[in-house]
């Protein structure tokens, strides 16, 4: 008898699951088509890359002959190249998405982070080529070798950042667990302030956000994202040096960085709004302790992901041959 | 829960494409079959690198003259790497690999415009009979970091002496046709590792057929 009433709400509950079912079907369809068309995607991207390479070198050659006419074409092409190239996989995207998904932060400061990282990446490429080829006049092998070590270094920083986030999350969890959560006394000490609307805290306050985004973590994020120079930018700089239009190479690398920052900012915006949505959907009913623990756990998981990613990238990074040339 | 799902979806989306490989360098091939006394002795190859990739070599060459030691040293360096990878070439006859001699009788590197061009002779270890035989060869980078391809079917050539007796053709894989084969090869756990290599999947096959 007592089972009877529970069956009806049960079936209606399933009806309300449709967004999840829809999501799963879309995911399955996406994965299937990705698997099915994978060879075609790879072949096509190879052809695009080939024509992009030719376009870029062609434009640089034109600039060498007629800067006034080809200059703008070169810069706009570099910008588009930056936008598109940043769509591919990259360690910087792993860092910024993990950070944004697992840590409460404000949009404006997140966008500042992505911009600073992209700018740094462009400047590192320019600085490296200028230093190694221009000032030290070393062979190009040294250029690729130092670029390789910068890459390794940036993966190391990703790992350190991950450990740092893990450590902070553990500290936070320990503080939360030690703190008594039940109201033990009801004394006049309890004053109504801005945190106190309905007995629990809805969102982290500005101060908490600031504390969560202390300068050390942010500097690590920018450095780990930007320390690895983009190999495309390095090759463009090298080619422009060979044909004697190095200044245009620098302009191209900087425009590329601007394009990259646009894409990564878009990604940051996406992750940011996803997180806000998730918080809004799940957050209001949950008790404050649950939410504190959840955020700390999430932060720990984010740190873990970064450590894992850093390990994989460190191990898989190898001095790639340039063309058919060994290191 | 929502949080977790969103996170999981995001992290898989970000990590999985790391396996995604696309070529960063492009080499255009021109190959001529070499024959002597009605026997196939080797391949004469010309590899033209794209301008951006060439910048590396051209920067190191600076203003050196074509016959200068600078170019010779660069040529030796590139050739050593090509040899280290078995000329990036596989040569088949009746389902068996034909072996190469690991010492090219002739090689050189030169500048053409803003491009570096490597030319060399790939000698077969033992000359092979031509009459009534079919040979197949492909030049590719297994990792697909470098895309090596023939721009035109006519870029794989026969010497004039064989023009009547033999036919040569370049077969470019079409993704739609080979998709199933590719997917199946990924399923085969016991497949030899080299069959799973990306570069091989997309390699153009040159077929030489003689009467």
Coordinates of C-alpha atoms in Angstrom, one line a residue:
Chain A
X1 CA 0.0 0.0 0.0
X2 CA 2.6 2.5 1.0
X3 CA 4.5 1.8 -2.3
X4 CA 1.5 2.9 -4.4
X5 CA 1.7 6.7 -4.0
X6 CA 5.4 6.8 -4.6
X7 CA 5.2 5.4 -8.1
X8 CA 3.4 8.3 -9.7
X9 CA 5.8 11.1 -8.7
X10 CA 8.6 8.7 -9.7
X11 CA 7.5 8.6 -13.3
X12 CA 7.0 12.3 -13.4
X13 CA 10.4 12.8 -11.9
X14 CA 11.8 11.0 -15.0
X15 CA 10.0 13.3 -17.3
X16 CA 11.9 16.2 -15.7
X17 CA 15.2 14.6 -16.5
X18 CA 14.8 15.5 -20.2
X19 CA 17.5 18.2 -20.3
X20 CA 20.0 15.6 -19.0
X21 CA 18.8 13.0 -21.6
X22 CA 19.0 15.6 -24.3
X23 CA 22.5 16.5 -23.2
X24 CA 23.6 12.9 -23.3
X25 CA 22.1 12.3 -26.7
X26 CA 23.9 15.4 -28.1
X27 CA 27.1 14.3 -26.5
X28 CA 26.8 10.8 -28.0
X29 CA 26.0 12.1 -31.4
X30 CA 29.0 14.5 -31.2
X31 CA 31.4 11.8 -30.1
X32 CA 30.1 9.5 -32.8
X33 CA 30.5 12.0 -35.6
X34 CA 33.9 13.0 -34.3
X35 CA 35.0 9.4 -34.4
X36 CA 33.5 8.8 -37.8
X37 CA 34.9 11.9 -39.5
X38 CA 38.2 11.9 -37.6
X39 CA 40.4 11.0 -40.7
X40 CA 38.7 13.6 -42.8
X41 CA 39.1 16.3 -40.0
X42 CA 42.8 15.5 -39.8
X43 CA 43.3 15.6 -43.5
X44 CA 41.4 18.9 -43.9
X45 CA 43.2 20.5 -41.0
X46 CA 46.5 19.5 -42.7
X47 CA 45.4 21.2 -45.9
X48 CA 44.3 24.3 -44.0
X49 CA 47.6 24.4 -42.2
X50 CA 49.5 24.1 -45.4
X51 CA 47.7 26.9 -47.1
X52 CA 47.9 29.1 -44.0
X53 CA 51.7 28.5 -44.0
X54 CA 51.9 29.5 -47.6
X55 CA 49.7 32.5 -47.1
X56 CA 51.8 33.7 -44.2
X57 CA 55.1 33.4 -46.0
X58 CA 53.6 34.9 -49.1
X59 CA 52.4 37.9 -47.2
X60 CA 55.7 38.4 -45.5
X61 CA 57.4 38.3 -48.9
X62 CA 55.0 40.8 -50.3
X63 CA 55.6 43.1 -47.3
X64 CA 59.3 42.8 -48.0
X65 CA 58.6 44.2 -51.5
X66 CA 55.8 46.6 -50.8
X67 CA 55.2 47.3 -47.1
X68 CA 52.5 50.0 -47.7
X69 CA 50.3 47.7 -49.7
X70 CA 50.7 44.3 -47.9
X71 CA 51.2 45.5 -44.4
X72 CA 47.5 45.6 -43.4
X73 CA 46.8 42.3 -45.1
X74 CA 49.7 40.8 -43.1
X75 CA 48.4 42.2 -39.8
X76 CA 44.8 41.1 -40.4
X77 CA 45.9 37.7 -41.4
X78 CA 48.1 37.4 -38.3
X79 CA 45.1 38.3 -36.2
X80 CA 42.9 35.7 -37.7
X81 CA 45.8 33.2 -37.5
X82 CA 46.0 34.0 -33.7
X83 CA 42.3 33.6 -33.2
X84 CA 42.1 30.3 -35.1
X85 CA 45.3 28.8 -33.8
X86 CA 44.2 29.4 -30.2
X87 CA 41.2 27.2 -31.0
X88 CA 43.5 24.2 -31.0
X89 CA 44.6 22.3 -27.9
X90 CA 47.0 24.0 -25.6
X91 CA 48.3 24.0 -22.1
X92 CA 47.2 27.6 -21.5
X93 CA 43.6 26.6 -22.1
X94 CA 43.9 23.8 -19.6
X95 CA 45.3 26.2 -17.0
X96 CA 42.7 28.9 -17.4
X97 CA 39.7 26.7 -17.7
X98 CA 40.7 24.6 -14.7
X99 CA 41.3 27.7 -12.7
X100 CA 38.0 29.4 -13.7
X101 CA 35.9 26.2 -13.3
X102 CA 37.2 25.4 -9.8
X103 CA 37.7 28.8 -8.3
X104 CA 35.3 31.6 -7.7
X105 CA 36.6 34.7 -9.5
X106 CA 35.3 37.8 -11.1
X107 CA 35.0 38.1 -14.9
X108 CA 37.0 41.2 -15.2
X109 CA 40.0 39.9 -13.4
X110 CA 39.8 36.6 -15.4
X111 CA 39.8 38.5 -18.6
X112 CA 42.8 40.5 -17.4
X113 CA 44.6 37.2 -16.7
X114 CA 44.0 35.9 -20.2
X115 CA 45.1 39.1 -21.8
X116 CA 48.2 39.3 -19.8
X117 CA 49.1 35.7 -20.6
X118 CA 48.6 36.1 -24.3
X119 CA 50.6 39.3 -24.4
X120 CA 53.4 37.6 -22.4
X121 CA 53.4 34.7 -24.9
X122 CA 53.9 37.1 -27.8
X123 CA 56.6 39.1 -26.0
X124 CA 58.5 35.9 -25.0
X125 CA 58.6 34.8 -28.6
X126 CA 59.9 38.2 -29.7
X127 CA 62.3 38.5 -26.8
X128 CA 63.7 35.0 -27.4
X129 CA 64.2 35.4 -31.2
X130 CA 65.7 38.9 -30.7
X131 CA 68.0 37.6 -27.9
X132 CA 69.2 34.3 -29.4
X133 CA 69.4 35.3 -33.1
X134 CA 69.8 39.1 -33.0
X135 CA 72.0 39.7 -30.0
X136 CA 73.8 36.4 -29.4
X137 CA 73.8 35.5 -33.1
X138 CA 73.5 31.8 -32.3
X139 CA 72.4 29.2 -34.8
X140 CA 68.7 28.5 -35.1
X141 CA 69.2 25.2 -33.3
X142 CA 69.8 27.1 -30.1
X143 CA 66.6 29.0 -30.7
X144 CA 64.5 25.8 -30.8
X145 CA 66.4 24.4 -27.9
X146 CA 65.7 27.4 -25.7
X147 CA 62.1 27.4 -26.8
X148 CA 61.9 23.8 -25.8
X149 CA 63.3 24.5 -22.3
X150 CA 60.8 27.4 -21.9
X151 CA 58.1 25.0 -22.8
X152 CA 59.3 22.5 -20.2
X153 CA 59.6 25.3 -17.7
X154 CA 56.0 26.4 -18.3
X155 CA 54.8 22.8 -17.7
X156 CA 56.8 22.8 -14.5
X157 CA 55.0 26.0 -13.5
X158 CA 51.6 24.4 -14.3
X159 CA 52.5 21.5 -11.9
X160 CA 53.6 23.9 -9.2
X161 CA 50.4 25.9 -9.6
X162 CA 48.5 22.7 -9.3
X163 CA 50.3 21.7 -6.1
X164 CA 49.7 25.2 -4.7
X165 CA 46.0 25.0 -5.4
X166 CA 45.8 21.6 -3.9
X167 CA 47.7 22.7 -0.8
X168 CA 45.4 25.7 -0.3
X169 CA 42.3 23.6 -0.8
X170 CA 43.5 21.1 1.9
X171 CA 44.2 23.9 4.3
X172 CA 40.7 25.3 3.7
X173 CA 39.1 22.0 4.2
X174 CA 40.9 21.5 7.5
X175 CA 39.8 24.9 8.7
X176 CA 36.2 24.2 7.7
X177 CA 36.2 20.8 9.4
X178 CA 37.7 22.2 12.6
X179 CA 35.3 25.1 12.8
X180 CA 32.1 24.3 14.8
X181 CA 29.2 24.8 12.4
X182 CA 26.2 24.4 14.7
X183 CA 25.0 27.5 16.5
X184 CA 26.1 26.8 20.1
X185 CA 24.9 29.9 21.8
X186 CA 22.4 32.6 21.0
X187 CA 24.0 35.7 22.4
X188 CA 23.6 39.3 21.4
X189 CA 27.0 38.8 19.7
X190 CA 25.0 37.9 16.7
X191 CA 24.7 41.1 14.7
X192 CA 23.0 41.4 11.4
X193 CA 25.5 42.3 8.7
X194 CA 25.6 41.9 5.0
X195 CA 26.3 38.2 5.2
X196 CA 23.3 37.5 7.2
X197 CA 20.2 37.8 5.0
X198 CA 18.7 34.3 5.6
X199 CA 21.0 32.6 7.9
X200 CA 23.6 31.6 5.4
X201 CA 25.9 33.0 2.9
X202 CA 24.9 33.0 -0.8
X203 CA 28.0 34.0 -2.6
X204 CA 31.6 34.5 -1.7
X205 CA 32.1 38.2 -0.8
X206 CA 34.4 40.5 -2.7
X207 CA 37.1 40.0 0.0
X208 CA 36.9 36.3 -0.3
X209 CA 37.2 36.6 -4.1
X210 CA 40.3 38.8 -3.6
X211 CA 41.7 36.3 -1.1
X212 CA 41.0 33.5 -3.5
X213 CA 42.8 35.3 -6.3
X214 CA 45.9 36.4 -4.5
X215 CA 48.7 37.7 -6.6
X216 CA 50.8 34.7 -6.3
X217 CA 48.3 32.3 -7.9
X218 CA 47.5 34.9 -10.6
X219 CA 51.2 35.5 -11.4
X220 CA 51.7 31.7 -11.6
X221 CA 48.8 31.5 -14.0
X222 CA 50.0 34.2 -16.3
X223 CA 53.6 32.9 -16.2
X224 CA 52.7 29.2 -16.8
X225 CA 50.4 30.2 -19.6
X226 CA 52.6 32.7 -21.3
X227 CA 56.1 31.4 -20.7
X228 CA 55.9 28.9 -23.6
X229 CA 56.4 30.8 -26.8
X230 CA 54.0 29.9 -29.6
X231 CA 56.0 27.9 -32.2
X232 CA 54.1 29.5 -35.0
X233 CA 55.2 33.0 -33.8
X234 CA 58.8 31.8 -33.6
X235 CA 58.7 30.5 -37.2
X236 CA 57.2 33.7 -38.5
X237 CA 59.8 35.7 -36.7
X238 CA 62.6 33.5 -38.0
X239 CA 61.2 33.7 -41.6
X240 CA 60.8 37.5 -41.4
X241 CA 64.4 37.7 -40.2
X242 CA 65.7 35.7 -43.1
X243 CA 63.9 37.8 -45.7
X244 CA 64.9 41.0 -43.8
X245 CA 61.5 42.3 -42.5
X246 CA 62.0 41.5 -38.8
X247 CA 60.0 44.6 -37.6
X248 CA 57.0 43.3 -39.6
X249 CA 57.6 39.9 -38.0
X250 CA 57.4 41.5 -34.6
X251 CA 54.1 43.3 -35.5
X252 CA 52.7 40.1 -36.9
X253 CA 53.6 38.2 -33.7
X254 CA 52.0 40.9 -31.5
X255 CA 48.8 40.8 -33.6
X256 CA 48.8 37.1 -33.4
X257 CA 48.9 37.4 -29.6
X258 CA 46.0 39.8 -29.7
X259 CA 44.0 37.2 -31.7
X260 CA 44.9 34.5 -29.3
X261 CA 43.8 36.6 -26.4
X262 CA 40.4 37.1 -28.0
X263 CA 39.8 33.3 -28.3
X264 CA 41.0 32.5 -24.8
X265 CA 38.9 35.4 -23.4
X266 CA 35.9 33.8 -25.2
X267 CA 36.7 30.5 -23.6
X268 CA 37.1 32.2 -20.2
X269 CA 33.8 33.9 -20.6
X270 CA 32.2 30.6 -21.5
X271 CA 33.6 28.8 -18.5
X272 CA 32.8 31.7 -16.3
X273 CA 29.1 31.7 -17.3
X274 CA 28.9 27.9 -17.1
X275 CA 30.2 28.1 -13.5
X276 CA 27.8 30.8 -12.6
X277 CA 24.9 28.8 -14.1
X278 CA 26.0 25.7 -12.2
X279 CA 26.2 27.7 -9.0
X280 CA 22.8 29.2 -9.5
X281 CA 21.2 25.8 -10.3
X282 CA 22.7 23.9 -7.4
X283 CA 23.7 26.5 -4.9
X284 CA 20.6 28.1 -3.3
X285 CA 19.3 25.1 -1.5
X286 CA 22.5 23.6 -0.3
X287 CA 23.6 24.3 3.3
X288 CA 26.5 26.6 3.7
X289 CA 28.9 24.0 5.1
X290 CA 28.1 21.7 2.1
X291 CA 28.9 24.5 -0.2
X292 CA 32.1 25.4 1.5
X293 CA 33.3 21.8 1.4
X294 CA 32.2 21.5 -2.2
X295 CA 34.2 24.6 -3.3
X296 CA 37.2 23.4 -1.4
X297 CA 36.9 19.9 -2.9
X298 CA 36.4 21.4 -6.3
X299 CA 39.5 23.6 -5.9
X300 CA 41.4 20.5 -4.8
X301 CA 40.2 18.6 -7.9
X302 CA 41.3 21.6 -10.1
X303 CA 44.8 21.5 -8.6
X304 CA 44.9 17.7 -9.2
X305 CA 43.9 18.1 -12.8
X306 CA 46.7 20.7 -13.3
X307 CA 49.3 18.4 -11.6
X308 CA 48.2 15.5 -13.9
X309 CA 48.2 17.7 -17.0
X310 CA 51.6 19.0 -16.1
X311 CA 52.9 15.5 -15.7
X312 CA 51.5 14.3 -19.0
X313 CA 52.8 17.4 -20.9
X314 CA 56.2 17.3 -19.3
X315 CA 56.7 13.7 -20.3
X316 CA 55.3 14.1 -23.8
X317 CA 57.3 17.3 -24.6
X318 CA 60.2 16.5 -26.8
X319 CA 62.4 18.6 -28.9
X320 CA 60.5 18.2 -32.1
X321 CA 62.4 18.2 -35.3
X322 CA 61.9 21.2 -37.4
X323 CA 61.0 20.1 -40.8
X324 CA 63.3 17.1 -41.4
X325 CA 66.0 18.6 -39.2
X326 CA 67.0 17.0 -36.0
X327 CA 67.9 19.0 -32.9
Chain B
X1 CA 26.1 17.5 -9.6
X2 CA 25.6 20.0 -12.4
X3 CA 29.0 21.4 -11.5
X4 CA 30.6 18.1 -11.7
X5 CA 29.1 17.2 -15.1
X6 CA 30.0 20.6 -16.6
X7 CA 33.5 20.2 -15.2
X8 CA 33.9 16.7 -16.5
X9 CA 32.7 17.6 -19.9
X10 CA 35.0 20.6 -20.1
X11 CA 38.1 18.7 -18.9
X12 CA 37.6 15.8 -21.3
X13 CA 37.0 18.3 -24.1
X14 CA 40.2 20.0 -23.2
X15 CA 42.4 17.0 -22.7
X16 CA 41.3 14.7 -25.5
X17 CA 42.4 16.9 -28.4
X18 CA 45.9 16.9 -27.0
X19 CA 46.3 13.7 -29.0
X20 CA 45.3 15.7 -32.0
X21 CA 48.2 15.9 -34.4
X22 CA 48.5 18.2 -37.4
X23 CA 51.5 18.7 -39.6
X24 CA 53.6 21.8 -39.0
X25 CA 56.0 21.4 -41.9
X26 CA 55.3 20.5 -45.5
X27 CA 57.6 18.9 -48.0
X28 CA 56.7 18.6 -51.6
X29 CA 58.1 15.5 -53.3
X30 CA 59.3 14.8 -56.8
X31 CA 60.6 11.2 -57.3
X32 CA 62.2 9.5 -60.4
X33 CA 62.6 5.8 -60.5
X34 CA 66.1 4.7 -61.4
X35 CA 66.9 1.7 -63.5
X36 CA 69.9 0.0 -64.9
X37 CA 70.1 -3.1 -67.1
X38 CA 66.3 -3.6 -66.8
X39 CA 66.6 -3.6 -63.0
X40 CA 65.3 -1.2 -60.5
X41 CA 68.2 0.3 -58.6
X42 CA 66.8 3.1 -56.6
X43 CA 64.9 6.4 -56.4
X44 CA 66.1 9.8 -57.2
X45 CA 64.3 12.2 -54.8
X46 CA 63.8 15.9 -54.5
X47 CA 62.3 17.3 -51.4
X48 CA 61.2 20.9 -51.4
X49 CA 60.4 22.3 -47.9
X50 CA 57.8 25.0 -47.4
X51 CA 59.2 28.6 -46.9
X52 CA 58.5 28.8 -43.2
X53 CA 60.3 25.5 -42.5
X54 CA 63.1 26.4 -44.8
X55 CA 63.7 29.6 -42.9
X56 CA 65.5 27.5 -40.3
X57 CA 68.1 26.2 -42.7
X58 CA 68.3 29.5 -44.7
X59 CA 69.0 31.4 -41.6
X60 CA 71.9 29.2 -40.7
X61 CA 73.2 29.3 -44.2
X62 CA 73.2 33.1 -44.2
X63 CA 74.9 34.4 -47.3
X64 CA 77.1 31.3 -47.9
X65 CA 77.8 30.3 -51.5
X66 CA 76.1 27.1 -52.7
X67 CA 79.3 25.2 -52.8
X68 CA 80.6 26.4 -49.5
X69 CA 81.3 24.2 -46.4
X70 CA 78.3 25.8 -44.6
X71 CA 75.8 24.3 -47.1
X72 CA 77.7 21.0 -47.1
X73 CA 77.5 20.8 -43.4
X74 CA 73.8 21.6 -43.4
X75 CA 73.2 19.0 -46.1
X76 CA 75.0 16.3 -44.1
X77 CA 73.0 17.2 -41.0
X78 CA 69.7 16.9 -42.8
X79 CA 70.7 13.8 -44.7
X80 CA 71.8 12.1 -41.5
X81 CA 68.4 12.7 -40.0
X82 CA 66.7 11.4 -43.2
X83 CA 68.9 8.3 -43.0
X84 CA 68.0 7.9 -39.3
X85 CA 64.4 7.6 -40.3
X86 CA 65.2 5.1 -43.2
X87 CA 64.6 7.8 -45.8
X88 CA 61.1 8.2 -44.4
X89 CA 60.2 5.7 -47.2
X90 CA 58.8 2.2 -47.3
X91 CA 59.2 0.1 -50.4
X92 CA 57.1 -3.0 -51.1
X93 CA 57.3 -5.9 -53.5
X94 CA 54.9 -8.8 -53.3
X95 CA 54.0 -8.0 -49.8
X96 CA 57.6 -7.8 -48.6
X97 CA 59.7 -4.9 -47.7
X98 CA 62.5 -4.1 -50.0
X99 CA 65.6 -3.0 -48.1
X100 CA 67.7 0.1 -48.8
X101 CA 71.4 0.8 -48.7
X102 CA 72.1 3.1 -45.9
X103 CA 74.6 5.2 -47.8
X104 CA 73.2 7.5 -50.4
X105 CA 75.7 7.7 -53.3
X106 CA 74.7 11.3 -53.9
X107 CA 73.0 14.1 -51.9
X108 CA 72.8 17.8 -51.7
X109 CA 71.0 20.8 -50.2
X110 CA 70.3 24.0 -52.1
X111 CA 68.4 27.2 -51.9
X112 CA 65.6 27.9 -54.5
X113 CA 64.0 31.2 -53.8
X114 CA 63.1 31.1 -50.2
X115 CA 62.9 27.4 -50.1
X116 CA 65.4 24.7 -49.1
X117 CA 65.6 21.8 -51.5
X118 CA 67.1 18.4 -50.6
X119 CA 68.1 16.1 -53.4
X120 CA 69.5 12.6 -52.9
X121 CA 69.5 9.1 -54.4
X122 CA 67.9 6.4 -52.4
X123 CA 69.7 3.1 -53.4
X124 CA 68.0 -0.2 -53.0
X125 CA 70.2 -2.7 -51.2
X126 CA 69.8 -5.2 -54.1
X127 CA 68.7 -4.2 -57.6
X128 CA 65.2 -5.6 -58.3
X129 CA 63.9 -7.2 -61.6
X130 CA 61.4 -5.0 -63.4
X131 CA 59.8 -7.4 -66.0
X132 CA 56.3 -8.3 -65.0
X133 CA 56.7 -6.9 -61.5
X134 CA 54.7 -4.4 -59.4
X135 CA 56.3 -2.2 -56.8
X136 CA 54.8 0.2 -54.4
X137 CA 56.5 2.8 -52.3
X138 CA 55.4 5.7 -50.0
X139 CA 57.3 8.5 -48.4
X140 CA 55.8 9.8 -45.1
X141 CA 56.6 10.9 -41.6
X142 CA 55.0 8.3 -39.3
X143 CA 54.2 11.0 -36.6
X144 CA 52.6 13.3 -39.2
X145 CA 54.5 16.2 -37.9
X146 CA 55.8 16.7 -41.4
X147 CA 53.4 16.3 -44.3
X148 CA 55.2 14.8 -47.3
X149 CA 53.2 14.7 -50.5
X150 CA 53.3 14.8 -54.2
X151 CA 51.5 18.0 -55.5
X152 CA 50.7 16.4 -58.9
X153 CA 50.5 12.8 -60.1
X154 CA 53.2 13.6 -62.6
X155 CA 55.7 14.3 -59.8
X156 CA 56.4 10.6 -59.6
X157 CA 58.3 9.9 -62.8
X158 CA 59.8 7.1 -64.8
X159 CA 63.1 7.4 -66.7
X160 CA 62.7 7.5 -70.5
X161 CA 64.1 4.0 -70.9
X162 CA 61.2 2.6 -68.9
X163 CA 58.5 4.8 -70.4
X164 CA 57.2 2.0 -72.8
X165 CA 57.6 -0.9 -70.5
X166 CA 56.2 0.5 -67.2
X167 CA 53.4 2.6 -65.8
X168 CA 53.6 4.8 -62.7
X169 CA 50.8 6.3 -60.6
X170 CA 50.3 8.1 -57.4
X171 CA 47.4 7.0 -55.2
X172 CA 46.1 9.6 -52.8
X173 CA 44.0 8.2 -49.9
X174 CA 40.5 9.6 -49.8
X175 CA 39.3 9.9 -46.3
X176 CA 35.8 8.9 -47.1
X177 CA 37.0 5.6 -48.7
X178 CA 39.5 4.7 -46.1
X179 CA 37.6 5.9 -43.1
X180 CA 36.3 2.4 -42.2
X181 CA 39.7 0.8 -42.7
X182 CA 41.2 3.5 -40.5
X183 CA 38.6 3.0 -37.8
X184 CA 39.0 -0.8 -38.0
X185 CA 42.7 -0.6 -37.7
X186 CA 42.3 1.4 -34.5
X187 CA 40.1 -1.5 -33.1
X188 CA 42.6 -4.2 -33.8
X189 CA 44.5 -4.6 -30.6
X190 CA 47.0 -7.0 -32.2
X191 CA 47.7 -4.7 -35.2
X192 CA 51.4 -3.9 -35.5
X193 CA 52.0 -0.5 -34.1
X194 CA 53.3 0.9 -37.3
X195 CA 49.9 0.3 -38.9
X196 CA 48.3 2.7 -36.4
X197 CA 50.6 5.5 -37.3
X198 CA 48.8 8.5 -38.4
X199 CA 51.3 9.5 -41.1
X200 CA 51.0 6.1 -42.8
X201 CA 47.3 6.3 -42.9
X202 CA 47.5 9.5 -45.0
X203 CA 50.5 8.6 -47.1
X204 CA 50.3 8.7 -50.9
X205 CA 51.3 5.4 -52.5
X206 CA 53.3 5.3 -55.7
X207 CA 52.8 2.2 -57.8
X208 CA 55.2 1.1 -60.5
X209 CA 53.8 -1.6 -62.8
X210 CA 56.0 -3.2 -65.5
X211 CA 55.2 -5.6 -68.3

